[in-house]
Amino acid sequence: MAKKSINILIFSGIWSFIIGILTALYLNLINYVIDFIWGYFNHHSNFSLRPAYPFLICIPFGIIIGFLVKKLGSYPLTIEEVLHDVRKSGKLDYHSWWKSFTLGLLSLGAGGSIGPEASTTVLTSGMINWLGDKIRLMTTHYKSWVHVWQIGIDKDTLLQSPKFSELFRTKNQKKWFITFNILIGLIGTILIFKLFPEEGAFGIHERPIHWSWTILWYSLIPLIGGMLFAYFFLYLEKIFTRVETWALPALLKATLWGIVLSILTLVTDYALFSGEFHIVPFSKTALSYSPLFLLLIALIKTISTHVGFAMGWRGGKIFPAIFASVAVGAAIAQFIPIQPAITVSLAVVASITIILEKPLLTAILLIFLLPISLAPLIFITAYIVMVIHKFLLKKIGLKSLIY
């Protein structure tokens, strides 16, 4: 029995390491694809075909995306849809992983204003579910290591196996096993990022902060501004989800969005992409734009994300929301006499806390995007905003604004 447990631990550790590697490779692949398609456009402002280039990319990709949505369905699943499936059935169907992979990569590569977190969540969660099923089979059916390393899973045999939670004697044993495999997976992910580094938004960002008592008086302005933008962002999300029900062919909707997205780039290039790699550079130059244009950028980014998603260009909305929130914060910063970095950070924290409705997750995420010296302020602000948000929800008789 002890030998079998050790074999399972070794097996799960090796596959967790591989899952971590594959997750990192997928994220790097997204960056390589985007850079291959858009690299010259992004790095050469004097590119002669620059105004026409989005039309040459977005419209053909829109046709391809529309065709695949018609054939395969609406993919990738969102994080909310993944969590719903897991709560409903206790697992995620990983047999359709290639649909999320294909459509997710196409929408991102085409310049859609969506983030990689949706397709990455589907792929990683699917691999984790597959690993859980393999471990279930190992405990009761597989006697040979030859069977252990086979990718395929026999569904009939799986039905006869105990549930994953039943494999452990105690809850602590289960927590230890899961924590061990998560850490091994993170090592695999970090290894790939070290071997194939990609310049990104995440990291420890240093910026001198000038603290003063005036921050207490003026902090309410960016907090209110960020909260109002969050409610606006969620309201538009609810409005534009109706577009998905329009009785239009999937091919027409996706192609039409390719045309509209191309037109939006004539106003600002920030209509493209999730904004993940532009958040930090944008925060350093945003004050050079007028407040009105910054609000226009936030509006275009929000519309580009929600409408594009509803038209078949599906993906994550977290990074576009952060980028748009930075634009709103930068607009507010031009009207109040405290350090812009503080104003922008407060607005972003307030906005993302409401959009995610998870203060701890919001704080941890934003610590890697905002100046690290603001970490205590980020945590405090996230929880204060969440308390206010819950109070407002209770007043109107709602439990959540996430649809």
PDB file of C-alpha atoms in Angstrom, residues 158-341:
ATOM      1  CA  LEU A 158     -13.670   5.538 -14.619  1.00  0.00           C
ATOM      2  CA  LEU A 159     -17.325   5.217 -13.588  1.00  0.00           C
ATOM      3  CA  GLN A 160     -16.366   2.282 -11.382  1.00  0.00           C
ATOM      4  CA  SER A 161     -13.611   4.257  -9.645  1.00  0.00           C
ATOM      5  CA  PRO A 162     -14.050   6.203  -6.390  1.00  0.00           C
ATOM      6  CA  LYS A 163     -14.415   9.966  -6.461  1.00  0.00           C
ATOM      7  CA  PHE A 164     -11.244  11.991  -6.053  1.00  0.00           C
ATOM      8  CA  SER A 165     -12.182  13.194  -2.557  1.00  0.00           C
ATOM      9  CA  GLU A 166     -12.703   9.573  -1.477  1.00  0.00           C
ATOM     10  CA  LEU A 167      -9.065   8.702  -2.170  1.00  0.00           C
ATOM     11  CA  PHE A 168      -7.868  10.411   1.010  1.00  0.00           C
ATOM     12  CA  ARG A 169      -8.340   9.399   4.625  1.00  0.00           C
ATOM     13  CA  THR A 170      -8.511  12.969   5.931  1.00  0.00           C
ATOM     14  CA  LYS A 171      -9.080  16.481   4.596  1.00  0.00           C
ATOM     15  CA  ASN A 172      -5.559  17.467   5.635  1.00  0.00           C
ATOM     16  CA  GLN A 173      -4.129  14.618   3.585  1.00  0.00           C
ATOM     17  CA  LYS A 174      -6.091  15.861   0.558  1.00  0.00           C
ATOM     18  CA  LYS A 175      -4.952  19.476   1.107  1.00  0.00           C
ATOM     19  CA  TRP A 176      -1.319  18.390   1.415  1.00  0.00           C
ATOM     20  CA  PHE A 177      -1.532  16.355  -1.792  1.00  0.00           C
ATOM     21  CA  ILE A 178      -3.122  19.225  -3.758  1.00  0.00           C
ATOM     22  CA  THR A 179      -0.677  21.806  -2.362  1.00  0.00           C
ATOM     23  CA  PHE A 180       2.284  19.593  -3.261  1.00  0.00           C
ATOM     24  CA  ASN A 181       1.123  19.254  -6.865  1.00  0.00           C
ATOM     25  CA  ILE A 182       0.327  22.966  -7.205  1.00  0.00           C
ATOM     26  CA  LEU A 183       3.869  23.828  -6.091  1.00  0.00           C
ATOM     27  CA  ILE A 184       5.355  21.313  -8.530  1.00  0.00           C
ATOM     28  CA  GLY A 185       3.213  22.793 -11.314  1.00  0.00           C
ATOM     29  CA  LEU A 186       4.378  26.318 -10.445  1.00  0.00           C
ATOM     30  CA  ILE A 187       7.991  25.173 -10.659  1.00  0.00           C
ATOM     31  CA  GLY A 188       7.326  23.906 -14.192  1.00  0.00           C
ATOM     32  CA  THR A 189       5.684  27.197 -15.160  1.00  0.00           C
ATOM     33  CA  ILE A 190       8.477  29.318 -13.681  1.00  0.00           C
ATOM     34  CA  LEU A 191      11.093  27.166 -15.402  1.00  0.00           C
ATOM     35  CA  ILE A 192       9.624  27.902 -18.845  1.00  0.00           C
ATOM     36  CA  PHE A 193       9.320  31.612 -18.106  1.00  0.00           C
ATOM     37  CA  LYS A 194      12.984  31.638 -17.055  1.00  0.00           C
ATOM     38  CA  LEU A 195      14.133  29.697 -20.124  1.00  0.00           C
ATOM     39  CA  PHE A 196      11.932  31.680 -22.526  1.00  0.00           C
ATOM     40  CA  PRO A 197      11.399  35.053 -20.861  1.00  0.00           C
ATOM     41  CA  GLU A 198       8.663  37.331 -22.174  1.00  0.00           C
ATOM     42  CA  GLU A 199       8.460  40.989 -21.256  1.00  0.00           C
ATOM     43  CA  GLY A 200       5.106  41.421 -19.568  1.00  0.00           C
ATOM     44  CA  ALA A 201       3.094  43.516 -17.187  1.00  0.00           C
ATOM     45  CA  PHE A 202       3.677  41.297 -14.171  1.00  0.00           C
ATOM     46  CA  GLY A 203       6.601  41.974 -11.893  1.00  0.00           C
ATOM     47  CA  ILE A 204       7.641  44.032  -8.896  1.00  0.00           C
ATOM     48  CA  HIS A 205       7.254  47.651  -9.972  1.00  0.00           C
ATOM     49  CA  GLU A 206       9.155  50.222  -7.953  1.00  0.00           C
ATOM     50  CA  ARG A 207       8.030  53.837  -7.873  1.00  0.00           C
ATOM     51  CA  PRO A 208       8.695  56.419  -5.153  1.00  0.00           C
ATOM     52  CA  ILE A 209       5.502  57.328  -3.301  1.00  0.00           C
ATOM     53  CA  HIS A 210       5.066  60.705  -1.599  1.00  0.00           C
ATOM     54  CA  TRP A 211       2.791  60.155   1.364  1.00  0.00           C
ATOM     55  CA  SER A 212       0.835  63.056   2.846  1.00  0.00           C
ATOM     56  CA  TRP A 213      -2.315  63.645   4.873  1.00  0.00           C
ATOM     57  CA  THR A 214      -4.011  65.168   1.823  1.00  0.00           C
ATOM     58  CA  ILE A 215      -4.322  61.638   0.436  1.00  0.00           C
ATOM     59  CA  LEU A 216      -6.987  60.914   3.069  1.00  0.00           C
ATOM     60  CA  TRP A 217      -9.125  63.838   1.905  1.00  0.00           C
ATOM     61  CA  TYR A 218      -8.809  63.292  -1.814  1.00  0.00           C
ATOM     62  CA  SER A 219      -8.778  59.477  -1.933  1.00  0.00           C
ATOM     63  CA  LEU A 220     -12.595  59.376  -2.003  1.00  0.00           C
ATOM     64  CA  ILE A 221     -12.613  60.879  -5.505  1.00  0.00           C
ATOM     65  CA  PRO A 222     -10.683  58.080  -7.291  1.00  0.00           C
ATOM     66  CA  LEU A 223     -12.487  55.478  -5.149  1.00  0.00           C
ATOM     67  CA  ILE A 224     -15.890  56.764  -6.233  1.00  0.00           C
ATOM     68  CA  GLY A 225     -14.674  57.162  -9.820  1.00  0.00           C
ATOM     69  CA  GLY A 226     -13.359  53.602  -9.904  1.00  0.00           C
ATOM     70  CA  MET A 227     -16.555  52.191  -8.401  1.00  0.00           C
ATOM     71  CA  LEU A 228     -18.761  54.093 -10.842  1.00  0.00           C
ATOM     72  CA  PHE A 229     -16.695  52.826 -13.760  1.00  0.00           C
ATOM     73  CA  ALA A 230     -16.977  49.253 -12.460  1.00  0.00           C
ATOM     74  CA  TYR A 231     -20.771  49.517 -12.331  1.00  0.00           C
ATOM     75  CA  PHE A 232     -20.729  50.994 -15.829  1.00  0.00           C
ATOM     76  CA  PHE A 233     -18.472  48.154 -17.047  1.00  0.00           C
ATOM     77  CA  LEU A 234     -20.785  45.496 -15.583  1.00  0.00           C
ATOM     78  CA  TYR A 235     -23.891  47.278 -16.868  1.00  0.00           C
ATOM     79  CA  LEU A 236     -22.540  47.300 -20.432  1.00  0.00           C
ATOM     80  CA  GLU A 237     -21.592  43.639 -20.032  1.00  0.00           C
ATOM     81  CA  LYS A 238     -25.212  42.842 -19.199  1.00  0.00           C
ATOM     82  CA  ILE A 239     -26.485  44.964 -22.098  1.00  0.00           C
ATOM     83  CA  PHE A 240     -24.160  43.476 -24.702  1.00  0.00           C
ATOM     84  CA  THR A 241     -24.768  39.880 -23.691  1.00  0.00           C
ATOM     85  CA  ARG A 242     -28.057  40.331 -25.534  1.00  0.00           C
ATOM     86  CA  VAL A 243     -26.054  40.594 -28.747  1.00  0.00           C
ATOM     87  CA  GLU A 244     -25.274  36.881 -28.375  1.00  0.00           C
ATOM     88  CA  THR A 245     -28.990  36.149 -28.771  1.00  0.00           C
ATOM     89  CA  TRP A 246     -29.334  38.099 -31.998  1.00  0.00           C
ATOM     90  CA  ALA A 247     -30.688  35.926 -34.785  1.00  0.00           C
ATOM     91  CA  LEU A 248     -27.629  36.497 -36.954  1.00  0.00           C
ATOM     92  CA  PRO A 249     -25.330  33.806 -38.357  1.00  0.00           C
ATOM     93  CA  ALA A 250     -22.159  33.315 -36.302  1.00  0.00           C
ATOM     94  CA  LEU A 251     -20.074  33.917 -39.419  1.00  0.00           C
ATOM     95  CA  LEU A 252     -21.731  37.282 -40.049  1.00  0.00           C
ATOM     96  CA  LYS A 253     -21.384  38.426 -36.429  1.00  0.00           C
ATOM     97  CA  ALA A 254     -17.690  37.559 -36.133  1.00  0.00           C
ATOM     98  CA  THR A 255     -16.890  39.106 -39.530  1.00  0.00           C
ATOM     99  CA  LEU A 256     -18.870  42.233 -38.697  1.00  0.00           C
ATOM    100  CA  TRP A 257     -16.904  42.618 -35.482  1.00  0.00           C
ATOM    101  CA  GLY A 258     -13.647  42.321 -37.432  1.00  0.00           C
ATOM    102  CA  ILE A 259     -14.783  45.304 -39.507  1.00  0.00           C
ATOM    103  CA  VAL A 260     -15.917  47.354 -36.487  1.00  0.00           C
ATOM    104  CA  LEU A 261     -12.731  46.611 -34.535  1.00  0.00           C
ATOM    105  CA  SER A 262     -10.658  47.760 -37.504  1.00  0.00           C
ATOM    106  CA  ILE A 263     -12.611  51.019 -37.648  1.00  0.00           C
ATOM    107  CA  LEU A 264     -12.098  51.603 -33.909  1.00  0.00           C
ATOM    108  CA  THR A 265      -8.318  51.463 -34.418  1.00  0.00           C
ATOM    109  CA  LEU A 266      -8.654  54.660 -36.480  1.00  0.00           C
ATOM    110  CA  VAL A 267      -9.571  56.375 -33.186  1.00  0.00           C
ATOM    111  CA  THR A 268      -7.049  54.553 -30.974  1.00  0.00           C
ATOM    112  CA  ASP A 269      -4.875  51.462 -31.268  1.00  0.00           C
ATOM    113  CA  TYR A 270      -5.835  50.666 -27.685  1.00  0.00           C
ATOM    114  CA  ALA A 271      -9.038  49.132 -29.076  1.00  0.00           C
ATOM    115  CA  LEU A 272      -6.863  46.096 -29.879  1.00  0.00           C
ATOM    116  CA  PHE A 273      -5.545  43.401 -27.523  1.00  0.00           C
ATOM    117  CA  SER A 274      -6.262  42.832 -23.838  1.00  0.00           C
ATOM    118  CA  GLY A 275      -3.977  45.643 -22.742  1.00  0.00           C
ATOM    119  CA  GLU A 276      -1.924  43.220 -20.631  1.00  0.00           C
ATOM    120  CA  PHE A 277       1.419  44.341 -22.079  1.00  0.00           C
ATOM    121  CA  HIS A 278       0.363  47.975 -22.375  1.00  0.00           C
ATOM    122  CA  ILE A 279      -0.821  48.561 -18.791  1.00  0.00           C
ATOM    123  CA  VAL A 280       2.535  49.545 -17.276  1.00  0.00           C
ATOM    124  CA  PRO A 281       3.842  51.592 -20.272  1.00  0.00           C
ATOM    125  CA  PHE A 282       0.437  53.258 -20.645  1.00  0.00           C
ATOM    126  CA  SER A 283       0.372  54.252 -16.970  1.00  0.00           C
ATOM    127  CA  LYS A 284       3.649  56.138 -17.519  1.00  0.00           C
ATOM    128  CA  THR A 285       2.377  58.166 -20.483  1.00  0.00           C
ATOM    129  CA  ALA A 286      -1.350  58.446 -19.766  1.00  0.00           C
ATOM    130  CA  LEU A 287      -1.065  61.904 -18.209  1.00  0.00           C
ATOM    131  CA  SER A 288       0.059  63.261 -21.575  1.00  0.00           C
ATOM    132  CA  TYR A 289      -3.473  62.644 -22.883  1.00  0.00           C
ATOM    133  CA  SER A 290      -6.423  64.899 -22.146  1.00  0.00           C
ATOM    134  CA  PRO A 291      -8.942  63.641 -19.551  1.00  0.00           C
ATOM    135  CA  LEU A 292     -11.644  63.494 -22.236  1.00  0.00           C
ATOM    136  CA  PHE A 293      -9.508  61.317 -24.528  1.00  0.00           C
ATOM    137  CA  LEU A 294      -8.607  59.026 -21.605  1.00  0.00           C
ATOM    138  CA  LEU A 295     -12.294  58.507 -20.865  1.00  0.00           C
ATOM    139  CA  LEU A 296     -12.845  57.843 -24.571  1.00  0.00           C
ATOM    140  CA  ILE A 297     -10.107  55.183 -24.453  1.00  0.00           C
ATOM    141  CA  ALA A 298     -11.809  53.573 -21.437  1.00  0.00           C
ATOM    142  CA  LEU A 299     -15.170  53.610 -23.243  1.00  0.00           C
ATOM    143  CA  ILE A 300     -13.756  52.137 -26.470  1.00  0.00           C
ATOM    144  CA  LYS A 301     -11.868  49.472 -24.510  1.00  0.00           C
ATOM    145  CA  THR A 302     -15.004  48.485 -22.622  1.00  0.00           C
ATOM    146  CA  ILE A 303     -17.176  48.350 -25.752  1.00  0.00           C
ATOM    147  CA  SER A 304     -14.452  46.539 -27.707  1.00  0.00           C
ATOM    148  CA  THR A 305     -14.261  43.864 -25.016  1.00  0.00           C
ATOM    149  CA  HIS A 306     -17.973  43.280 -24.431  1.00  0.00           C
ATOM    150  CA  VAL A 307     -19.232  43.588 -27.994  1.00  0.00           C
ATOM    151  CA  GLY A 308     -16.351  41.559 -29.409  1.00  0.00           C
ATOM    152  CA  PHE A 309     -17.034  38.811 -26.881  1.00  0.00           C
ATOM    153  CA  ALA A 310     -20.734  38.771 -27.762  1.00  0.00           C
ATOM    154  CA  MET A 311     -19.898  38.622 -31.482  1.00  0.00           C
ATOM    155  CA  GLY A 312     -17.799  35.471 -31.067  1.00  0.00           C
ATOM    156  CA  TRP A 313     -14.335  36.845 -30.237  1.00  0.00           C
ATOM    157  CA  ARG A 314     -14.350  35.260 -26.795  1.00  0.00           C
ATOM    158  CA  GLY A 315     -11.757  35.452 -24.041  1.00  0.00           C
ATOM    159  CA  GLY A 316     -11.021  36.970 -20.649  1.00  0.00           C
ATOM    160  CA  LYS A 317     -12.185  40.429 -19.563  1.00  0.00           C
ATOM    161  CA  ILE A 318      -9.983  41.051 -16.528  1.00  0.00           C
ATOM    162  CA  PHE A 319      -7.021  42.694 -18.262  1.00  0.00           C
ATOM    163  CA  PRO A 320      -9.150  44.918 -20.529  1.00  0.00           C
ATOM    164  CA  ALA A 321     -11.020  46.034 -17.389  1.00  0.00           C
ATOM    165  CA  ILE A 322      -7.728  46.856 -15.638  1.00  0.00           C
ATOM    166  CA  PHE A 323      -6.490  48.803 -18.652  1.00  0.00           C
ATOM    167  CA  ALA A 324      -9.720  50.801 -18.936  1.00  0.00           C
ATOM    168  CA  SER A 325      -9.611  51.477 -15.178  1.00  0.00           C
ATOM    169  CA  VAL A 326      -6.079  52.857 -15.516  1.00  0.00           C
ATOM    170  CA  ALA A 327      -7.373  55.280 -18.162  1.00  0.00           C
ATOM    171  CA  VAL A 328     -10.189  56.414 -15.845  1.00  0.00           C
ATOM    172  CA  GLY A 329      -7.755  56.827 -12.943  1.00  0.00           C
ATOM    173  CA  ALA A 330      -5.367  58.863 -15.102  1.00  0.00           C
ATOM    174  CA  ALA A 331      -8.218  61.151 -16.129  1.00  0.00           C
ATOM    175  CA  ILE A 332      -9.145  61.742 -12.476  1.00  0.00           C
ATOM    176  CA  ALA A 333      -5.485  62.283 -11.520  1.00  0.00           C
ATOM    177  CA  GLN A 334      -5.380  65.478 -13.586  1.00  0.00           C
ATOM    178  CA  PHE A 335      -7.916  67.138 -11.303  1.00  0.00           C
ATOM    179  CA  ILE A 336      -6.736  66.362  -7.765  1.00  0.00           C
ATOM    180  CA  PRO A 337      -3.481  67.429  -6.015  1.00  0.00           C
ATOM    181  CA  ILE A 338      -2.073  64.049  -4.968  1.00  0.00           C
ATOM    182  CA  GLN A 339       0.481  61.833  -6.682  1.00  0.00           C
ATOM    183  CA  PRO A 340      -0.988  60.368  -9.908  1.00  0.00           C
ATOM    184  CA  ALA A 341       0.338  56.871  -9.089  1.00  0.00           C
TER     185      ALA A 341
END
